[in-house]
Tab-separated table of C-alpha atoms and ligand atoms in Angstrom:
chain	number	residue	atom	x	y	z
E	1	UNK	CA	-17.288	49.427	239.708
E	2	UNK	CA	-14.587	47.776	241.821
E	3	UNK	CA	-15.597	44.690	243.774
E	4	UNK	CA	-16.248	45.379	247.458
E	5	UNK	CA	-14.062	43.224	249.739
E	6	UNK	CA	-15.465	44.506	253.032
E	7	UNK	CA	-18.699	46.332	253.693
E	8	UNK	CA	-19.374	47.238	257.330
E	9	UNK	CA	-22.721	48.807	258.161
E	10	UNK	CA	-23.334	50.351	261.580
E	11	UNK	CA	-21.066	47.756	263.145
E	12	UNK	CA	-21.295	47.997	266.921
E	13	UNK	CA	-19.856	45.889	269.722
E	14	UNK	CA	-20.745	46.314	273.362
E	15	UNK	CA	-19.107	44.508	276.254
E	16	UNK	CA	-21.719	44.948	278.993
E	17	UNK	CA	-22.412	48.691	279.144
E	18	UNK	CA	-19.147	49.572	277.440
E	19	UNK	CA	-19.239	50.288	273.698
E	20	UNK	CA	-15.935	49.146	272.166
E	21	UNK	CA	-16.989	49.719	268.544
E	22	UNK	CA	-19.663	52.337	267.986
E	23	UNK	CA	-21.723	52.441	264.778
E	24	UNK	CA	-18.847	51.966	262.333
E	25	UNK	CA	-19.590	51.923	258.589
E	26	UNK	CA	-17.054	51.703	255.764
E	27	UNK	CA	-16.123	49.843	252.623
E	28	UNK	CA	-12.860	48.341	251.422
E	29	UNK	CA	-12.611	47.817	247.674
E	30	UNK	CA	-10.782	44.802	246.276
E	31	UNK	CA	-7.066	45.519	245.854
E	32	UNK	CA	-6.958	48.431	248.299
E	33	UNK	CA	-4.604	48.854	251.255
E	34	UNK	CA	-6.785	50.389	253.939
E	35	UNK	CA	-5.270	51.408	257.251
E	36	UNK	CA	-7.090	51.591	260.547
E	37	UNK	CA	-5.355	54.102	262.770
E	38	UNK	CA	-6.183	54.617	266.403
E	39	UNK	CA	-4.728	54.714	269.895
E	40	UNK	CA	-4.814	51.807	272.360
E	41	UNK	CA	-8.330	50.705	273.147
E	42	UNK	CA	-9.968	52.546	270.235
E	43	UNK	CA	-11.621	49.380	268.899
E	44	UNK	CA	-9.306	48.274	266.094
E	45	UNK	CA	-8.916	44.633	267.155
E	46	UNK	CA	-12.596	44.358	268.069
E	47	UNK	CA	-13.572	45.570	264.579
E	48	UNK	CA	-11.246	43.042	262.943
E	49	UNK	CA	-12.478	40.182	265.099
E	50	UNK	CA	-16.052	40.944	264.084
E	51	UNK	CA	-15.093	41.053	260.401
E	52	UNK	CA	-13.364	37.691	260.799
E	53	UNK	CA	-16.508	36.197	262.287
E	54	UNK	CA	-14.741	35.624	265.624
E	55	UNK	CA	-16.953	38.032	267.580
E	56	UNK	CA	-20.614	38.624	267.019
E	57	UNK	CA	-21.659	42.281	266.598
E	58	UNK	CA	-24.157	43.711	269.078
E	59	UNK	CA	-25.717	45.757	266.264
E	60	UNK	CA	-25.064	46.267	262.598
E	61	UNK	CA	-23.781	43.937	259.962
E	62	UNK	CA	-20.913	43.328	257.594
E	63	UNK	CA	-20.124	41.371	254.468
E	64	UNK	CA	-16.630	40.102	253.825
E	65	UNK	CA	-15.951	38.963	250.260
E	66	UNK	CA	-19.702	38.891	249.802
E	67	UNK	CA	-20.405	36.656	252.819
E	68	UNK	CA	-22.301	37.721	255.900
E	69	UNK	CA	-20.113	37.741	259.028
E	70	UNK	CA	-22.909	36.521	261.281
E	71	UNK	CA	-24.235	33.712	259.170
E	72	UNK	CA	-21.398	32.656	256.868
E	73	UNK	CA	-18.136	32.793	258.858
E	74	UNK	CA	-17.158	29.323	257.593
E	75	UNK	CA	-17.173	30.623	254.006
E	76	UNK	CA	-15.094	33.647	254.958
E	77	UNK	CA	-12.292	31.888	256.867
E	78	UNK	CA	-10.554	30.049	253.994
E	79	UNK	CA	-10.562	33.216	251.873
E	80	UNK	CA	-8.948	35.544	254.389
E	81	UNK	CA	-5.604	35.680	256.167
E	82	UNK	CA	-5.267	37.041	259.691
E	83	UNK	CA	-2.132	38.135	261.437
E	84	UNK	CA	-3.268	38.623	264.985
E	85	UNK	CA	-1.785	41.299	267.227
E	86	UNK	CA	-0.629	38.525	269.571
E	87	UNK	CA	0.293	36.011	266.908
E	88	UNK	CA	1.411	32.583	268.020
E	89	UNK	CA	4.406	30.779	266.593
E	90	UNK	CA	5.643	27.368	267.652
E	91	UNK	CA	8.988	28.400	269.103
E	92	UNK	CA	10.502	24.931	269.115
E	93	UNK	CA	9.611	24.360	265.459
E	94	UNK	CA	11.683	25.699	262.577
E	95	UNK	CA	10.451	28.399	260.232
E	96	UNK	CA	9.596	25.727	257.655
E	97	UNK	CA	7.854	23.498	260.209
E	98	UNK	CA	5.706	26.392	261.417
E	99	UNK	CA	4.558	27.044	257.858
E	100	UNK	CA	4.099	23.351	257.174
E	101	UNK	CA	1.914	23.031	260.256
E	102	UNK	CA	-0.375	25.894	259.234
E	103	UNK	CA	-0.450	24.719	255.609
E	104	UNK	CA	-1.741	21.403	256.980
E	105	UNK	CA	-4.516	23.181	258.862
E	106	UNK	CA	-5.619	24.711	255.553
E	107	UNK	CA	-5.472	21.272	254.012
E	108	UNK	CA	-2.755	22.051	251.490
E	109	UNK	CA	-1.170	18.778	250.435
E	110	UNK	CA	1.690	17.209	248.509
E	111	UNK	CA	3.645	19.215	245.975
E	112	UNK	CA	1.171	22.112	246.124
E	113	UNK	CA	1.955	22.465	249.829
E	114	UNK	CA	5.730	22.439	249.295
E	115	UNK	CA	5.489	24.881	246.412
E	116	UNK	CA	3.308	27.292	248.330
E	117	UNK	CA	5.615	27.194	251.375
E	118	UNK	CA	8.601	27.947	249.112
E	119	UNK	CA	6.628	30.757	247.514
E	120	UNK	CA	5.734	32.485	250.792
E	121	UNK	CA	9.252	31.966	252.195
E	122	UNK	CA	10.565	33.694	249.098
E	123	UNK	CA	7.939	36.435	249.302
E	124	UNK	CA	8.814	37.416	252.872
E	125	UNK	CA	12.554	36.837	252.365
E	126	UNK	CA	12.887	34.016	254.885
E	127	UNK	CA	14.395	31.276	252.658
E	128	UNK	CA	17.784	31.489	254.369
E	129	UNK	CA	16.144	31.000	257.760
E	130	UNK	CA	13.892	28.076	256.904
E	131	UNK	CA	15.802	25.620	259.079
E	132	UNK	CA	16.125	27.930	262.081
E	133	UNK	CA	13.883	27.517	265.075
E	134	UNK	CA	11.294	30.280	265.490
E	135	UNK	CA	12.667	31.109	268.935
E	136	UNK	CA	16.113	31.794	267.461
E	137	UNK	CA	15.135	34.429	264.898
E	138	UNK	CA	14.814	38.186	265.545
E	139	UNK	CA	11.540	39.969	266.274
E	140	UNK	CA	11.464	41.410	262.739
E	141	UNK	CA	11.879	37.926	261.208
E	142	UNK	CA	9.232	36.498	263.548
E	143	UNK	CA	6.848	39.170	262.307
E	144	UNK	CA	7.580	38.165	258.725
E	145	UNK	CA	7.045	34.503	259.598
E	146	UNK	CA	3.667	35.414	261.099
E	147	UNK	CA	2.832	37.208	257.849
E	148	UNK	CA	3.946	34.167	255.827
E	149	UNK	CA	1.650	31.989	257.940
E	150	UNK	CA	-1.270	34.370	257.301
E	151	UNK	CA	-0.525	34.040	253.570
E	152	UNK	CA	0.097	30.323	253.275
E	153	UNK	CA	-3.377	29.495	251.944
E	154	UNK	CA	-3.158	32.334	249.387
E	155	UNK	CA	-5.963	34.508	250.797
E	156	UNK	CA	-7.594	37.258	248.740
E	157	UNK	CA	-7.974	39.501	251.757
E	158	UNK	CA	-5.483	40.011	254.540
E	159	UNK	CA	-6.236	41.373	258.012
E	160	UNK	CA	-3.087	42.588	259.741
E	161	UNK	CA	-3.513	43.727	263.331
E	162	UNK	CA	-0.649	46.055	264.291
E	163	UNK	CA	1.792	43.842	262.402
E	164	UNK	CA	4.803	46.074	263.008
E	165	UNK	CA	4.423	46.841	266.698
E	166	UNK	CA	7.693	46.397	268.547
E	167	UNK	CA	9.971	46.240	265.511
E	168	UNK	CA	12.547	48.857	264.595
E	169	UNK	CA	11.864	51.483	261.898
E	170	UNK	CA	13.916	49.763	259.196
E	171	UNK	CA	12.163	46.408	259.770
E	172	UNK	CA	8.857	48.297	259.659
E	173	UNK	CA	9.797	49.822	256.309
E	174	UNK	CA	10.662	46.363	254.931
E	175	UNK	CA	7.341	45.042	256.192
E	176	UNK	CA	5.473	47.837	254.411
E	177	UNK	CA	7.348	47.097	251.202
E	178	UNK	CA	5.983	43.576	251.541
E	179	UNK	CA	2.448	44.898	252.018
E	180	UNK	CA	2.874	46.996	248.865
E	181	UNK	CA	4.068	43.973	246.950
E	182	UNK	CA	1.086	41.916	248.109
E	183	UNK	CA	-1.298	44.683	247.107
E	184	UNK	CA	0.460	44.907	243.737
E	185	UNK	CA	-0.330	41.207	243.286
E	186	UNK	CA	-4.039	41.846	243.905
E	187	UNK	CA	-4.371	41.059	247.629
E	188	UNK	CA	-6.644	43.392	249.576
E	189	UNK	CA	-5.105	44.513	252.860
E	190	UNK	CA	-6.822	45.868	255.951
E	191	UNK	CA	-4.144	46.845	258.444
E	192	UNK	CA	-4.347	48.447	261.858
E	193	UNK	CA	-1.624	50.610	263.310
E	194	UNK	CA	-1.002	53.328	265.795
E	195	UNK	CA	2.063	54.615	263.968
E	196	UNK	CA	1.241	57.879	262.199
E	197	UNK	CA	4.228	57.539	259.851
E	198	UNK	CA	3.181	54.182	258.438
E	199	UNK	CA	-0.422	55.309	258.157
E	200	UNK	CA	0.893	57.535	255.346
E	201	UNK	CA	1.646	54.407	253.279
E	202	UNK	CA	-2.016	53.340	253.151
E	203	UNK	CA	-4.161	54.017	250.109
E	204	UNK	CA	-7.001	55.034	252.418
E	205	UNK	CA	-7.020	55.430	256.122
E	206	UNK	CA	-9.738	55.133	258.736
E	207	UNK	CA	-9.196	57.086	261.944
E	208	UNK	CA	-10.605	55.500	265.086
E	209	UNK	CA	-11.007	56.985	268.519
E	210	UNK	CA	-13.056	55.699	271.454
E	211	UNK	CA	-14.773	53.124	269.263
E	212	UNK	CA	-15.849	55.618	266.592
E	213	UNK	CA	-14.631	55.866	263.035
E	214	UNK	CA	-14.051	59.606	262.774
E	215	UNK	CA	-13.081	59.734	259.098
E	216	UNK	CA	-11.919	57.463	256.295
E	217	UNK	CA	-10.187	58.718	253.151
E	218	UNK	CA	-6.790	59.016	251.476
E	219	UNK	CA	-4.093	60.586	253.686
E	220	UNK	CA	-4.046	63.616	251.387
E	221	UNK	CA	-7.822	64.066	251.400
E	222	UNK	CA	-7.895	63.765	255.207
E	223	UNK	CA	-5.288	66.513	255.493
E	224	UNK	CA	-7.274	68.704	253.123
E	225	UNK	CA	-10.724	68.084	254.576
E	226	UNK	CA	-10.016	67.808	258.305
E	227	UNK	CA	-7.620	70.705	258.843
E	228	UNK	CA	-8.842	74.311	258.858
E	229	UNK	CA	-5.761	75.724	257.116
E	230	UNK	CA	-1.989	75.519	256.705
E	231	UNK	CA	0.649	73.961	258.964
E	232	UNK	CA	3.713	75.801	260.262
E	233	UNK	CA	7.019	74.876	261.860
E	234	UNK	CA	8.524	77.363	264.273
E	235	UNK	CA	12.165	76.855	265.231
E	236	UNK	CA	13.047	78.833	268.355
E	237	UNK	CA	15.551	79.207	271.083
E	238	UNK	CA	14.965	76.113	273.332
E	239	UNK	CA	14.345	78.322	276.368
E	240	UNK	CA	11.544	80.121	274.474
E	241	UNK	CA	9.650	76.987	273.380
E	242	UNK	CA	7.170	76.778	276.251
E	243	UNK	CA	6.328	80.508	276.552
E	244	UNK	CA	6.046	80.650	272.733
E	245	UNK	CA	3.683	77.658	272.830
E	246	UNK	CA	1.533	79.457	275.400
E	247	UNK	CA	1.569	82.656	273.330
E	248	UNK	CA	0.380	80.781	270.237
E	249	UNK	CA	-2.306	78.937	272.178
E	250	UNK	CA	-3.734	82.352	273.044
E	251	UNK	CA	-3.477	83.706	269.490
E	252	UNK	CA	-6.747	83.978	267.519
E	253	UNK	CA	-6.614	82.027	264.262
E	254	UNK	CA	-4.207	79.390	265.653
E	255	UNK	CA	-6.342	76.300	265.872
E	256	UNK	CA	-3.771	73.882	267.279
E	257	UNK	CA	-0.147	74.047	268.351
E	258	UNK	CA	2.214	71.528	269.908
E	259	UNK	CA	5.826	70.723	270.668
E	260	UNK	CA	7.543	68.522	268.100
E	261	UNK	CA	10.959	67.719	269.506
E	262	UNK	CA	13.028	70.873	269.166
E	263	UNK	CA	10.386	73.064	267.505
E	264	UNK	CA	6.720	74.037	267.549
E	265	UNK	CA	4.216	72.886	264.968
E	266	UNK	CA	0.984	74.820	264.475
E	267	UNK	CA	-2.145	74.731	262.344
E	268	UNK	CA	-3.839	78.017	261.587
E	269	UNK	CA	-7.193	78.851	260.041
E	270	UNK	CA	-7.003	79.480	256.301
E	271	UNK	CA	-6.144	83.007	255.252
E	272	UNK	CA	-5.536	84.293	258.777
E	273	UNK	CA	-1.791	84.050	259.334
E	274	UNK	CA	1.523	84.543	257.583
E	275	UNK	CA	5.018	83.740	258.829
E	276	UNK	CA	5.339	87.406	259.788
E	277	UNK	CA	2.068	87.504	261.762
E	278	UNK	CA	3.005	84.329	263.650
E	279	UNK	CA	6.395	85.781	264.453
E	280	UNK	CA	4.682	88.914	265.735
E	281	UNK	CA	2.336	86.783	267.866
E	282	UNK	CA	5.386	85.285	269.598
E	283	UNK	CA	6.393	88.738	270.873
E	284	UNK	CA	9.709	88.703	272.746
E	285	UNK	CA	9.811	84.854	272.605
E	286	UNK	CA	10.214	85.035	268.841
E	287	UNK	CA	13.686	86.554	268.954
E	288	UNK	CA	15.776	84.788	266.308
E	289	UNK	CA	12.908	82.386	265.456
E	290	UNK	CA	12.457	80.865	262.006
E	291	UNK	CA	8.841	80.361	260.891
E	292	UNK	CA	8.048	78.311	257.800
E	293	UNK	CA	4.987	76.750	256.264
E	294	UNK	CA	5.182	72.959	256.757
E	295	UNK	CA	3.587	69.801	255.443
E	296	UNK	CA	0.542	68.884	257.522
E	297	UNK	CA	0.800	65.473	259.148
E	298	UNK	CA	-1.676	62.745	260.043
E	299	UNK	CA	-0.976	63.570	263.659
E	300	UNK	CA	-2.394	67.049	262.918
E	301	UNK	CA	-5.459	65.376	261.424
E	302	UNK	CA	-5.851	63.049	264.401
E	303	UNK	CA	-5.611	65.946	266.871
E	304	UNK	CA	-8.065	68.047	264.851
E	305	UNK	CA	-10.596	65.201	264.675
E	306	UNK	CA	-10.367	64.171	268.308
E	307	UNK	CA	-10.662	67.746	269.615
E	308	UNK	CA	-14.009	68.236	267.942
E	309	UNK	CA	-16.963	68.146	270.309
E	310	UNK	CA	-19.025	64.994	269.891
T	401	ATP	N1	-13.664	40.709	275.606
T	401	ATP	C1	-13.702	41.951	276.087
T	401	ATP	N2	-14.394	42.235	277.215
T	401	ATP	C2	-14.468	43.508	277.697
T	401	ATP	N3	-13.857	44.571	277.125
T	401	ATP	C3	-13.154	44.342	276.016
T	401	ATP	C4	-13.037	43.034	275.434
T	401	ATP	N4	-12.271	43.132	274.313
T	401	ATP	C5	-11.934	44.431	274.216
T	401	ATP	N5	-12.456	45.149	275.218
T	401	ATP	C6	-12.321	46.600	275.413
T	401	ATP	O1	-12.758	47.241	274.236
T	401	ATP	C7	-11.941	48.371	273.949
T	401	ATP	C8	-11.394	48.251	272.551
T	401	ATP	O2	-10.442	47.194	272.538
T	401	ATP	P1	-9.631	46.802	271.251
T	401	ATP	O3	-8.755	45.658	271.649
T	401	ATP	O4	-10.545	46.596	270.112
T	401	ATP	O5	-8.760	48.118	271.017
T	401	ATP	P2	-7.524	48.327	270.042
T	401	ATP	O6	-7.810	49.568	269.271
T	401	ATP	O7	-7.249	47.096	269.288
T	401	ATP	O8	-6.351	48.630	271.087
T	401	ATP	P3	-4.778	48.270	271.011
T	401	ATP	O9	-4.136	49.343	270.174
T	401	ATP	O10	-4.335	48.367	272.444
T	401	ATP	O11	-4.629	46.906	270.448
T	401	ATP	C9	-10.872	48.411	275.039
T	401	ATP	O12	-11.259	49.332	276.018
T	401	ATP	C10	-10.868	47.009	275.578
T	401	ATP	O13	-10.473	46.980	276.928
T	402	MG	MG1	-5.659	45.866	269.162
């Protein structure tokens, strides 16, 4: 059986009367990339801070790399890397000096320190920028420097809290390639995001809403288990989009429907609808429409899970 890197059991955090993380239980196996998807305020950072031993849970418990988060945070810290959502860089220091500073905090010394800094600079592709001041590099490079800092002490487990927020799609893709490479080298990654597209890159994905972990599984299994049936794209005359949306909302067997840019996207209950029956349901608004079965998305899953009555 694979080694368990994180085991959270009924983890709960209350701030006064407000429950930020509500009875969350899951496991992360060594070597996995597990995503933690949820909107603002759903409890992602609070969960991570508890797992890092930075916040004490109100109820429940967790072990990280076999150590108890309440009683053994000092054993956990040197083994894990953390890229905080609001990471701090020393702007007036160069890329190298930032890494050197953090390497010092982790007590890396001498040639081992220099070698490790070179290694992480190479890993994140920042060698060319080593002499530039942190304030002079782009947001995407700053994000990579923050990742390099989280990696400088060669942790076995990496917590990344919305590491790609605010960077453009191509920089996000590069960042995810880096995550893949780290995982390929044996590092376990627990990464929060609110981007549905990058959630697809995770081996398994936990879906958070209002402090609750609604589901955790592979993206494919979530789409299979959490949706009642197939997905459809309906391309229509732009003027017909809203009345067609309303017509579908009122159609039995259509469990969810929404606007996706220039078309409608719907989920129907299994075995109920065909392209022809959906077209018929559109009535006069379906004139010239094209209806095709589509790939379900994680957004579909999120909507399906969050619409369910508690
Ligand atoms: N120290 C605190 N005191 C009171 N409330 C807090 C505290 N920290 C977090 N919260 C609240 O707990 C909830 C969950 O916050 P958290 O930061 O974990 O969410 P998140 O999923 O990380 O959101 P985001 O995507 O915006 O980073 C929010 O409503 C937040 O306002
Ligand atoms: Mg957060």
